[in-house]
CSV table of C-alpha atoms in Angstrom, one decimal:
chain,number,residue,atom,x,y,z
A,606,MET,CA,-0.4,0.1,0.1
A,607,ALA,CA,1.3,3.4,-1.0
A,608,LYS,CA,2.0,6.3,1.5
A,609,PRO,CA,0.7,9.1,1.1
A,610,PHE,CA,2.7,12.6,-0.1
A,611,ARG,CA,3.7,14.6,3.2
A,612,PHE,CA,5.3,18.1,2.1
A,613,ASN,CA,7.0,18.4,5.4
A,614,LEU,CA,7.0,22.5,4.4
A,615,GLU,CA,3.6,23.0,4.1
A,616,ARG,CA,3.1,25.1,7.1
A,617,ILE,CA,6.0,27.1,5.3
A,618,LEU,CA,3.8,27.6,2.1
A,619,ASP,CA,0.4,28.3,3.8
A,620,LEU,CA,2.4,31.5,6.0
A,621,ARG,CA,3.7,32.4,2.2
A,622,MET,CA,0.1,32.4,0.9
A,623,GLN,CA,-0.8,34.1,3.4
A,624,LEU,CA,1.8,37.1,3.0
A,625,GLU,CA,1.0,36.9,-0.4
A,626,GLU,CA,-2.5,37.4,-0.3
A,627,ARG,CA,-1.6,40.1,2.2
A,628,ALA,CA,0.9,41.8,-0.3
A,629,LYS,CA,-2.0,41.3,-2.6
A,630,MET,CA,-4.1,43.3,-0.3
A,631,GLU,CA,-2.1,46.0,0.6
A,632,LEU,CA,-1.4,46.7,-3.0
A,633,ALA,CA,-5.4,46.6,-4.1
A,634,LYS,CA,-5.9,49.7,-1.4
A,635,ALA,CA,-2.7,51.6,-2.8
A,636,ILE,CA,-4.3,51.6,-6.2
A,637,ALA,CA,-7.4,52.9,-4.8
A,638,ALA,CA,-6.0,55.6,-3.3
A,639,VAL,CA,-3.9,56.5,-6.2
A,640,LEU,CA,-7.2,56.3,-8.2
A,641,ALA,CA,-9.0,58.4,-5.6
A,642,GLN,CA,-6.3,61.4,-5.6
A,643,LYS,CA,-6.3,61.2,-9.0
A,644,LYS,CA,-10.2,61.8,-9.2
A,645,HIS,CA,-9.9,64.2,-6.3
A,646,ILE,CA,-7.2,66.4,-8.2
A,647,GLU,CA,-9.4,66.0,-11.5
A,648,ALA,CA,-12.4,67.4,-9.3
A,649,LEU,CA,-10.3,70.3,-7.8
A,650,GLU,CA,-8.9,71.4,-11.5
A,651,ARG,CA,-12.3,71.1,-12.8
A,652,GLU,CA,-13.6,73.1,-9.9
A,653,LEU,CA,-11.2,75.7,-11.2
A,654,GLU,CA,-11.5,76.2,-14.8
A,655,THR,CA,-15.7,76.4,-13.9
A,656,ARG,CA,-15.1,79.4,-11.8
A,657,GLU,CA,-12.1,80.8,-13.9
A,658,ASN,CA,-15.0,80.4,-16.7
A,659,VAL,CA,-17.5,81.7,-14.5
A,660,MET,CA,-15.8,85.1,-13.3
A,661,ALA,CA,-14.4,85.8,-17.2
A,662,ARG,CA,-18.1,85.9,-18.1
A,663,LYS,CA,-18.7,88.7,-15.8
A,664,LYS,CA,-19.1,91.9,-16.7
A,665,THR,CA,-18.2,93.9,-13.3
A,666,VAL,CA,-16.6,92.4,-10.8
A,667,THR,CA,-16.6,94.5,-7.5
A,668,PRO,CA,-13.7,94.7,-5.7
A,669,ALA,CA,-14.8,92.3,-2.7
A,670,GLU,CA,-16.2,89.9,-5.1
A,671,LEU,CA,-12.6,90.1,-6.6
A,672,TRP,CA,-10.8,89.6,-3.5
A,673,LEU,CA,-13.5,86.6,-2.7
A,674,TRP,CA,-12.5,85.0,-6.2
A,675,LEU,CA,-8.2,85.2,-5.9
A,676,ALA,CA,-8.4,83.7,-2.3
A,677,TYR,CA,-10.2,81.4,-3.6
A,678,ARG,CA,-8.5,80.6,-6.9
A,679,ASP,CA,-5.4,80.9,-4.9
A,680,ARG,CA,-6.6,78.3,-2.0
A,681,LEU,CA,-7.7,75.9,-4.9
A,682,LEU,CA,-4.1,76.2,-6.7
A,683,GLN,CA,-2.7,75.2,-3.4
A,684,ASP,CA,-5.3,72.5,-2.9
A,685,ILE,CA,-4.0,71.1,-6.2
A,686,ALA,CA,-0.7,71.2,-5.8
A,687,GLU,CA,-0.9,69.6,-2.1
A,688,GLY,CA,-2.8,67.0,-4.1
A,689,LYS,CA,0.0,66.6,-6.3
A,690,VAL,CA,2.4,65.9,-3.6
A,691,THR,CA,0.1,63.4,-1.7
A,692,LEU,CA,-0.7,61.6,-5.6
A,693,SER,CA,3.2,61.3,-6.0
A,694,LYS,CA,3.7,59.7,-2.3
A,695,LEU,CA,0.5,57.3,-2.7
A,696,ILE,CA,2.4,56.0,-6.2
A,697,GLU,CA,5.7,55.3,-4.7
A,698,GLU,CA,3.5,53.2,-1.7
A,699,ARG,CA,1.6,51.8,-4.8
A,700,GLU,CA,5.1,50.4,-6.1
A,701,ARG,CA,6.7,49.6,-3.1
A,702,CYS,CA,3.4,47.2,-2.4
A,703,ARG,CA,3.7,46.1,-6.2
A,704,ARG,CA,7.3,45.0,-5.2
A,705,THR,CA,6.9,43.1,-2.0
A,706,ALA,CA,3.5,41.6,-3.7
A,707,VAL,CA,6.2,40.6,-6.8
A,708,VAL,CA,8.4,39.2,-3.8
A,709,ARG,CA,6.0,37.3,-2.2
A,710,ALA,CA,4.7,35.8,-5.2
A,711,LYS,CA,8.1,34.5,-5.9
A,712,ASP,CA,8.7,32.9,-2.7
A,713,ARG,CA,5.4,31.3,-2.6
A,714,LYS,CA,5.9,29.8,-6.5
A,715,LEU,CA,9.4,28.6,-5.2
A,716,LEU,CA,7.8,26.6,-2.6
A,717,ASP,CA,4.8,25.4,-4.8
A,718,LYS,CA,7.4,24.2,-7.3
A,719,LEU,CA,9.3,22.8,-4.8
A,720,LYS,CA,6.5,20.7,-3.4
A,721,SER,CA,5.4,19.6,-6.6
A,722,ASN,CA,8.9,18.2,-7.6
A,723,LYS,CA,9.0,16.5,-4.5
A,724,ALA,CA,5.2,15.3,-4.9
A,725,LYS,CA,6.6,14.0,-8.2
A,726,ARG,CA,9.7,11.9,-7.0
A,727,HIS,CA,7.8,10.5,-4.3
A,728,ALA,CA,5.0,9.1,-7.1
A,729,ILE,CA,8.0,7.6,-8.6
A,730,GLU,CA,9.5,6.2,-5.9
A,731,GLU,CA,6.2,5.1,-5.1
A,732,ASN,CA,5.4,3.6,-8.6
A,733,LEU,CA,9.0,1.8,-8.4
A,734,ALA,CA,8.2,0.3,-4.9
A,735,GLU,CA,5.2,-1.1,-6.2
A,736,GLN,CA,6.5,-2.6,-9.2
A,737,LYS,CA,9.6,-4.0,-7.2
A,738,GLU,CA,7.0,-5.4,-4.7
A,739,ASN,CA,4.9,-7.0,-7.6
A,740,ASP,CA,8.0,-8.5,-9.7
A,741,GLU,CA,9.2,-10.4,-6.1
A,742,MET,CA,5.0,-11.8,-5.5
A,743,ALA,CA,5.8,-12.7,-9.5
A,744,SER,CA,9.0,-14.3,-9.2
A,745,VAL,CA,8.2,-16.2,-5.8
A,746,ARG,CA,4.6,-17.4,-7.6
A,747,TYR,CA,5.5,-18.4,-10.7
A,748,ARG,CA,9.3,-20.1,-9.5
A,749,PRO,CA,10.0,-23.1,-11.9
A,750,PRO,CA,10.1,-26.4,-9.9
A,751,VAL,CA,13.7,-27.7,-8.7
A,752,ALA,CA,14.5,-31.1,-10.1
């Protein structure tokens, strides 16, 4: 009877799978954060463009309106600049998460390959042992009579 295959490093493989999944989740969060920041910056830029068009269409502008507009415009430009700085940091974080996910995937794949190679070797050894046993049984059963 063939003994079942048992991989000695199964717990380590499970741990590496968990680490890979965690890295994938972190990467997904980082990608989502980058996309959200891009949308936020685009919304601020659209708001600025819209307000500039509104101010350009006004025929008369009071000094108070002009002061409010300039303050609002400066704040929008500052928010856009801060958003771009945040976006660059988020992009760096995303790339760090991507590199980590790649490393974790390589580690897991390495152990998976080792496991499959050991499973193949185990199957071959079991087949050889079974064949040897069958050969011995056949030679014992069909031994020619001794004269």
